[in-house]
mmCIF file of C-alpha atoms in Angstrom:
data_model
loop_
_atom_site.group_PDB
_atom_site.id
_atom_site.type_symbol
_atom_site.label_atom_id
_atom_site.label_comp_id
_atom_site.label_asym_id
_atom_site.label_seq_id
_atom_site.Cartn_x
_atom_site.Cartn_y
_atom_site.Cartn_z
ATOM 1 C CA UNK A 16 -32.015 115.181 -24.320
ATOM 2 C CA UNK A 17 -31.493 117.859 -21.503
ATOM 3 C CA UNK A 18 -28.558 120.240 -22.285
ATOM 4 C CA UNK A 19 -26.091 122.601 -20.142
ATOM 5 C CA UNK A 20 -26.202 125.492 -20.855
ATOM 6 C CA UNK A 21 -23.672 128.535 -21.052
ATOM 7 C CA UNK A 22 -23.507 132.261 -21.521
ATOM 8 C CA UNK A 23 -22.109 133.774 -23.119
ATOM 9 C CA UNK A 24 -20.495 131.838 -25.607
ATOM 10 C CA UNK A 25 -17.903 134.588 -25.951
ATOM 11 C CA UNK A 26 -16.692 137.051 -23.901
ATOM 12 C CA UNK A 27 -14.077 139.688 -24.312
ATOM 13 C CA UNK A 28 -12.570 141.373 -21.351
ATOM 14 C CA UNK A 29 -8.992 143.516 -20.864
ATOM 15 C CA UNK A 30 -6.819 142.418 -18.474
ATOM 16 C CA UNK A 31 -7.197 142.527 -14.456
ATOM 17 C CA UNK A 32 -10.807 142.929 -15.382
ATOM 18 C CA UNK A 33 -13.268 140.590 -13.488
ATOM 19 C CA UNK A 34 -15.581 138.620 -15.348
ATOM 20 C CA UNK A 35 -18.285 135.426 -14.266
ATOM 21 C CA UNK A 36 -19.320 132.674 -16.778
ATOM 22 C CA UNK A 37 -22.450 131.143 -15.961
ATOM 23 C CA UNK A 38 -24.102 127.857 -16.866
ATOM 24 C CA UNK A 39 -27.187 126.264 -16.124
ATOM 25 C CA UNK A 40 -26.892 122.901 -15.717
ATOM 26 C CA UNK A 41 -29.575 119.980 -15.902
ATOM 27 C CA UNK A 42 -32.129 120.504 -13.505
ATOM 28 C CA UNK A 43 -32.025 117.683 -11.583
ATOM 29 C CA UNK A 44 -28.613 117.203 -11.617
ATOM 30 C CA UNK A 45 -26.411 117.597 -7.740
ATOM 31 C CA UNK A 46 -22.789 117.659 -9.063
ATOM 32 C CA UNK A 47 -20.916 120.494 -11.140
ATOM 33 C CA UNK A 48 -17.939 121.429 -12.820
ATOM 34 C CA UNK A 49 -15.953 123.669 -14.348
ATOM 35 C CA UNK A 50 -12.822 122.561 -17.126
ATOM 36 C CA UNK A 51 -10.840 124.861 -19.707
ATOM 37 C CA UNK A 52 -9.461 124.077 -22.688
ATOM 38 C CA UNK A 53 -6.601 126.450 -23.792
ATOM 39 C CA UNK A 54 -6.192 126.655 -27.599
ATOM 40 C CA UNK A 55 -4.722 123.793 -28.772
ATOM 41 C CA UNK A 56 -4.509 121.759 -25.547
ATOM 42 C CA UNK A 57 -6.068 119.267 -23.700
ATOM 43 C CA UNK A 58 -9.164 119.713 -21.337
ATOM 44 C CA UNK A 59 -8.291 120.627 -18.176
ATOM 45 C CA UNK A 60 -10.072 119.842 -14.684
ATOM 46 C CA UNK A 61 -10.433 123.287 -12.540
ATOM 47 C CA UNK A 62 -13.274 122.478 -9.995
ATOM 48 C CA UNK A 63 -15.964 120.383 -8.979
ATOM 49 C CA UNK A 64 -18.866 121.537 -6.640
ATOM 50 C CA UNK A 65 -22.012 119.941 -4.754
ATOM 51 C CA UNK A 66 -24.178 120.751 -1.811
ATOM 52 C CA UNK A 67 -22.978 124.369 -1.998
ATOM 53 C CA UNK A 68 -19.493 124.018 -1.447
ATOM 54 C CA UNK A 69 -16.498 122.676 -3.445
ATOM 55 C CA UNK A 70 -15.620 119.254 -3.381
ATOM 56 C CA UNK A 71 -12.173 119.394 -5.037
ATOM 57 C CA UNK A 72 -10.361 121.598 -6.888
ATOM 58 C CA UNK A 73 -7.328 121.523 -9.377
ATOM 59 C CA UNK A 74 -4.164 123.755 -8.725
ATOM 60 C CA UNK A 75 -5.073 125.811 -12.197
ATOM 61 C CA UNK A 76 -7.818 126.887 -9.650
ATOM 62 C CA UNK A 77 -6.134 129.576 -7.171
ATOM 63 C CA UNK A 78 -7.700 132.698 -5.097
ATOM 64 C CA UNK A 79 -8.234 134.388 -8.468
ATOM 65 C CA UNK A 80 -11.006 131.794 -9.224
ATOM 66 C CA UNK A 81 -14.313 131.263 -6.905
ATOM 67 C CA UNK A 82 -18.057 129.354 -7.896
ATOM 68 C CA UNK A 83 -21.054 129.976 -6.955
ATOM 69 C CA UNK A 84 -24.076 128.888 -7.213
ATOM 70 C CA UNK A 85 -26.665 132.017 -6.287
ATOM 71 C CA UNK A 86 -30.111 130.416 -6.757
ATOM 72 C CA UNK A 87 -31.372 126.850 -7.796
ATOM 73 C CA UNK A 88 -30.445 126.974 -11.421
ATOM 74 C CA UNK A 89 -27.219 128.616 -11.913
ATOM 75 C CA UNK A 90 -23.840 128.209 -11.538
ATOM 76 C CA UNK A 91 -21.099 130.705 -12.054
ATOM 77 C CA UNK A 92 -17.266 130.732 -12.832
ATOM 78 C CA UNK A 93 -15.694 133.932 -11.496
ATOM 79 C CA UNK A 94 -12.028 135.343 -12.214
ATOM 80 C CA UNK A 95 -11.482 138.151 -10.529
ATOM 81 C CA UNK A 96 -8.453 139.814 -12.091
ATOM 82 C CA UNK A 97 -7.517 138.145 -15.997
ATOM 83 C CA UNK A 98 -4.677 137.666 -17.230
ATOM 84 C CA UNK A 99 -3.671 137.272 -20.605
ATOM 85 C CA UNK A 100 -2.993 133.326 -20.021
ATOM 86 C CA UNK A 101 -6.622 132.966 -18.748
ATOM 87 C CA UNK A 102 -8.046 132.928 -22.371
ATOM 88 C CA UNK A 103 -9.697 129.452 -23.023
ATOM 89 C CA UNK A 104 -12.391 128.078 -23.816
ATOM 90 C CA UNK A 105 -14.085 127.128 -20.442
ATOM 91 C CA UNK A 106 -16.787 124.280 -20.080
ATOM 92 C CA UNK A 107 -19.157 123.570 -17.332
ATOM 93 C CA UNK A 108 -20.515 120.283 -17.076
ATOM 94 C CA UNK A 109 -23.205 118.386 -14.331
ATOM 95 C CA UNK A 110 -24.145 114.816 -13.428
ATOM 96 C CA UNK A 111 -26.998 113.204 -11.785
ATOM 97 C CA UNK A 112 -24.891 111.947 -8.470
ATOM 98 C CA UNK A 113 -20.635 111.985 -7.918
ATOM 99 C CA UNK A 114 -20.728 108.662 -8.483
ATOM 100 C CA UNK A 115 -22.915 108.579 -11.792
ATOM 101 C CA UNK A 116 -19.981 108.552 -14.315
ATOM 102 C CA UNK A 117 -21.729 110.235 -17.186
ATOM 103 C CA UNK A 118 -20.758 113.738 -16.870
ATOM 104 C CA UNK A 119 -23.358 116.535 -19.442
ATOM 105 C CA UNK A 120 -21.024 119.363 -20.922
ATOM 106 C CA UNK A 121 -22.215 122.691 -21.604
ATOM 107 C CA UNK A 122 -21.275 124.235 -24.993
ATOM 108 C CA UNK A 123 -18.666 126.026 -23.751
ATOM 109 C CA UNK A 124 -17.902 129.829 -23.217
ATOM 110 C CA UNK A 125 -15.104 131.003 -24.948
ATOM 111 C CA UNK A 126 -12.370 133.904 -23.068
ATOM 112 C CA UNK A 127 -10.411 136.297 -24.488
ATOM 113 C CA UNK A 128 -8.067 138.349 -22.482
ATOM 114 C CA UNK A 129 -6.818 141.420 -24.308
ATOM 115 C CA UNK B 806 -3.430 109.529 -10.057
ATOM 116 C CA UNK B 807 -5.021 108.934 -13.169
ATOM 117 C CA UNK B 808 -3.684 109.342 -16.519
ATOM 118 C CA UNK B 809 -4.914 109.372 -20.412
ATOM 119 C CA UNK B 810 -2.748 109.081 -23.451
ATOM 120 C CA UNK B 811 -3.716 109.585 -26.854
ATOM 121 C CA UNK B 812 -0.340 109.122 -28.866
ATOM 122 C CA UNK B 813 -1.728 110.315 -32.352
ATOM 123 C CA UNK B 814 -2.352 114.411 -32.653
ATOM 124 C CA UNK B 815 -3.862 113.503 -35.806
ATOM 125 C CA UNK B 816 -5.729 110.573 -37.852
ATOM 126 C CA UNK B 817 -6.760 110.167 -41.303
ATOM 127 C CA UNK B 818 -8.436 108.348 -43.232
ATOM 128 C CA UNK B 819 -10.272 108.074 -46.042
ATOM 129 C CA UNK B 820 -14.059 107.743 -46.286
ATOM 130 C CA UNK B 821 -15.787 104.162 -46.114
ATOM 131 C CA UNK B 822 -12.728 102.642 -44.197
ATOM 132 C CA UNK B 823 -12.358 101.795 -40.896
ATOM 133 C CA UNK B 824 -10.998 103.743 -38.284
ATOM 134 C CA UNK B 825 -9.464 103.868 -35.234
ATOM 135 C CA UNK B 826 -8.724 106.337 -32.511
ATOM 136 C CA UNK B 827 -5.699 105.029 -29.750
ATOM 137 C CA UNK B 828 -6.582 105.524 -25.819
ATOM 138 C CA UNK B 829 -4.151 104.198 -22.976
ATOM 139 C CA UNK B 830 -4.892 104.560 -19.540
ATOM 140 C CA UNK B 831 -3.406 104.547 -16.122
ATOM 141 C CA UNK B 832 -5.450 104.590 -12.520
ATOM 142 C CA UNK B 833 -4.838 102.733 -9.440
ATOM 143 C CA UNK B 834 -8.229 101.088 -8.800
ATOM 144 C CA UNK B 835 -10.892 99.704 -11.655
ATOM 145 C CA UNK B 836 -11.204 102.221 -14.205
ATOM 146 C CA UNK B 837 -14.350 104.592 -16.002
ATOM 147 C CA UNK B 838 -13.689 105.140 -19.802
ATOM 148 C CA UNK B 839 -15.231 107.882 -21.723
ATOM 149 C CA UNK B 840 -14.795 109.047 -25.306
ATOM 150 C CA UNK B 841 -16.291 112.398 -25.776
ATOM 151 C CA UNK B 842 -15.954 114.297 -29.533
ATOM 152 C CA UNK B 843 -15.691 118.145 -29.773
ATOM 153 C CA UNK B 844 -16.320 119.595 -33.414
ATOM 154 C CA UNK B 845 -15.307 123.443 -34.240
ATOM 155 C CA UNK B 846 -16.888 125.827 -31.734
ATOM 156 C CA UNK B 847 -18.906 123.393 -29.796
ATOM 157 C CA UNK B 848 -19.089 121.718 -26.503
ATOM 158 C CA UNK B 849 -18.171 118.143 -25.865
ATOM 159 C CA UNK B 850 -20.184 115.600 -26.836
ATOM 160 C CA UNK B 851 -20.331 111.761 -24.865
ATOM 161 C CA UNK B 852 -19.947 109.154 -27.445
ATOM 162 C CA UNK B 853 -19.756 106.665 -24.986
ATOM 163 C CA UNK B 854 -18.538 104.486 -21.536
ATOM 164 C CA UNK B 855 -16.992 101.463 -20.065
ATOM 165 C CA UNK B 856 -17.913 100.864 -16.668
ATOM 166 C CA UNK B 857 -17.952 97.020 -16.766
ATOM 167 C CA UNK B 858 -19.372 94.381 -18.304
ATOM 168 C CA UNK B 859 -18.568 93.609 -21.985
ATOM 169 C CA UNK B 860 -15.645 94.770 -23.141
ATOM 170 C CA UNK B 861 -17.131 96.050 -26.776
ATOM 171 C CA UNK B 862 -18.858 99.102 -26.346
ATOM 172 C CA UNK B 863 -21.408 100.757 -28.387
ATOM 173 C CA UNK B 864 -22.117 104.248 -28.585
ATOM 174 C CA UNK B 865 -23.749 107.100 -30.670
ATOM 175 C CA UNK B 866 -23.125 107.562 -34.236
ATOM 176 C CA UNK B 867 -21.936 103.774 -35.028
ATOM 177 C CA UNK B 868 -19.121 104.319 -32.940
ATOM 178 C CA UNK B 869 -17.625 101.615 -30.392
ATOM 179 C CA UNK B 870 -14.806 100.927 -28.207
ATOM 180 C CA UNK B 871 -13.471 98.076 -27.110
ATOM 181 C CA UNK B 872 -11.922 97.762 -23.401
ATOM 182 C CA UNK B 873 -8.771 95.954 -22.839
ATOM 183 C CA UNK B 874 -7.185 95.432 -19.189
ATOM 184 C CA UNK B 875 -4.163 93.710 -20.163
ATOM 185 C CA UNK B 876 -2.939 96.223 -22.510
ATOM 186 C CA UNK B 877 -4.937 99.380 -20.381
ATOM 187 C CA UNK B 878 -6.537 100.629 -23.894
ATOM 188 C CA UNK B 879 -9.818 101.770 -24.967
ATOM 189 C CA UNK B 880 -9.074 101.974 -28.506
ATOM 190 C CA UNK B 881 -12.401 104.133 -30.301
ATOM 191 C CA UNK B 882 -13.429 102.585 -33.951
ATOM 192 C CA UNK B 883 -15.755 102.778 -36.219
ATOM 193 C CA UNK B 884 -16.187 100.582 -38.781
ATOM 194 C CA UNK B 885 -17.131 102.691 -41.811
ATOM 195 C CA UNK B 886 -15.872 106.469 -41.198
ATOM 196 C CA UNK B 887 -17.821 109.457 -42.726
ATOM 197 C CA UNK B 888 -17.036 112.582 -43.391
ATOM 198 C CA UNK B 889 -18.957 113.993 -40.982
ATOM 199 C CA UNK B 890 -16.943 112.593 -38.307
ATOM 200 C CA UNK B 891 -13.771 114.637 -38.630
ATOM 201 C CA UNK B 892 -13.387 115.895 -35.811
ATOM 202 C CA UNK B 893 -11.727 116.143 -32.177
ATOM 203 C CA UNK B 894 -11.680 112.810 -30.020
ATOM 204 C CA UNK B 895 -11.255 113.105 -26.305
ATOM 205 C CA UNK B 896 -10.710 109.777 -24.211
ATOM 206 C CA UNK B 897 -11.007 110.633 -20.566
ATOM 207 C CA UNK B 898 -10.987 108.231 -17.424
ATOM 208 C CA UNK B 899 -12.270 108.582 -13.876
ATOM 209 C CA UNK B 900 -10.467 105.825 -11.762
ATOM 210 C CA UNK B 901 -13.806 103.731 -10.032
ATOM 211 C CA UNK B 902 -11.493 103.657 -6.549
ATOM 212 C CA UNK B 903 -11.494 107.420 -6.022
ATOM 213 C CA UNK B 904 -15.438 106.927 -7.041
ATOM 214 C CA UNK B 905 -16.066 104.081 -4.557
ATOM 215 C CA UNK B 906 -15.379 107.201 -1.307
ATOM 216 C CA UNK B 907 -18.101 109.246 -2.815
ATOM 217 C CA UNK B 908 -15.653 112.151 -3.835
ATOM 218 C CA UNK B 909 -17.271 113.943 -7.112
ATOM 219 C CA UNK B 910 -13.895 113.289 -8.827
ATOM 220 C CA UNK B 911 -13.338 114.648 -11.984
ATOM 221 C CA UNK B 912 -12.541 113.435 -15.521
ATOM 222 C CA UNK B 913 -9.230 113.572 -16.364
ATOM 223 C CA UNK B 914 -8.598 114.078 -20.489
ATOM 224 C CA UNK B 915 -5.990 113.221 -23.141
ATOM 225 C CA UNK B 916 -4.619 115.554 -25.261
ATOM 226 C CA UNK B 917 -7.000 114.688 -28.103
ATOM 227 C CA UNK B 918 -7.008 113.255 -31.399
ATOM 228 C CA UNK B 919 -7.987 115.624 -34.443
ATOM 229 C CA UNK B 920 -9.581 113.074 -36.983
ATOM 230 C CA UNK B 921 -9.877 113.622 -40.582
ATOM 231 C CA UNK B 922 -11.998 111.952 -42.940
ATOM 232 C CA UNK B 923 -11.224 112.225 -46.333
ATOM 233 C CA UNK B 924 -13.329 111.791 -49.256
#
């Protein structure tokens, strides 16, 4: 079966560094996400994104946060400045249409903010 | 808005009995059930969906669900638990009305159930 995936699965950064996750999702796939998972807590919704612009956004996702997707295969998660509450584990998933309710997560990339 | 509760952190059982994992849910239109499972250090996994049709789902690793409108569950169960399947149990819903304007709406999760199988 196809798989999203994300690097890297672990990233350490100090804080009010800037740091991008990226994913690669399915290749054929026109919708994208981005969720985080804090330690411990549930799985949280921070962005979706198609035809190269976001389509909604959560209010976990402020100016700090932007996406991108540079070419035809990835898609990035930046944070510009951490903070220590940032750490999580942050997924990206992707599905076929918006409408196709079978979303594909990624493994996940895990953030630590020392 | 849509909403998921799961109102058990934790399940156990022991191994060869059945098992079940609670799921409640609240949206304004017709709703899209998942159950998604998350062991240590890895992504999340679909198990399975309701979108409509029979209310008794079937999904990977002899795991169903059964949809219920009256009581807004979508209880997960298996009905021989292993070992193996300790592990984290998401239920998430998407509400099929927010769907229906072509938005690319997001999943919205419970808290999550840690199950335990115990041999």
């Amino acid at each position: 079966e196809p798989e999203v995936t994300q690097t890297p699965s672990h990233q350490v950064t100090q804080m009010g560094q800037e740091v991008i996750l990226r994913c690669v999702p399915i290749s054929n796939h026109l919708y994208f996400y981005w969720y985080r998972q804090i330690l411990g807590q549930k799985v949280e919704f921070l962005v979706s994104f198609y035809n190269n612009e976001i389509s909604e956004k959560s209010e976990i996702f402020d100016d700090q946060f932007s996406v991108e997707r540079p070419d035809g295969s990835n898609f990035t998660l930046k944070i510009r400045s951490t903070k220590l509450e940032d750490s999580a584990m942050y997924f990206c998933a992707s599905s076929p249409t918006g409408v196709t309710p079978k979303a594909f997560f990624g493994q996940g990339t895990r953030l630590t903010v020392v | 808005a849509q909403s998921v509760a799961q109102p058990e952190d934790q399940v156990n059982v022991a191994e060869g009995n059945p098992l079940t994992v609670k799921c409640t849910y609240s949206v304004s239109g017709n709703p899209y059930l998942f159950w998604y499972v998350q062991y240590p250090n890895r992504g999340l996994q679909f198990l399975l969906k309701y979108i409509t049709g029979d209310n008794l789902v079937k999904g990977s690793y002899g795991f169903e669900a059964e949809f219920n409108k009256s009581q807004t569950s979508f209880h997960l169960k298996k009905p021989s638990a292993l070992v193996s399947d300790s592990a984290l149990y998401f239920c998430a819903v998407r509400d099929e009305a927010i769907i229906s304007s072509g938005s690319a709406r997001q999943l919205t999760f419970g808290s999550g159930t840690q199950l335990t199988v115990l041999p």
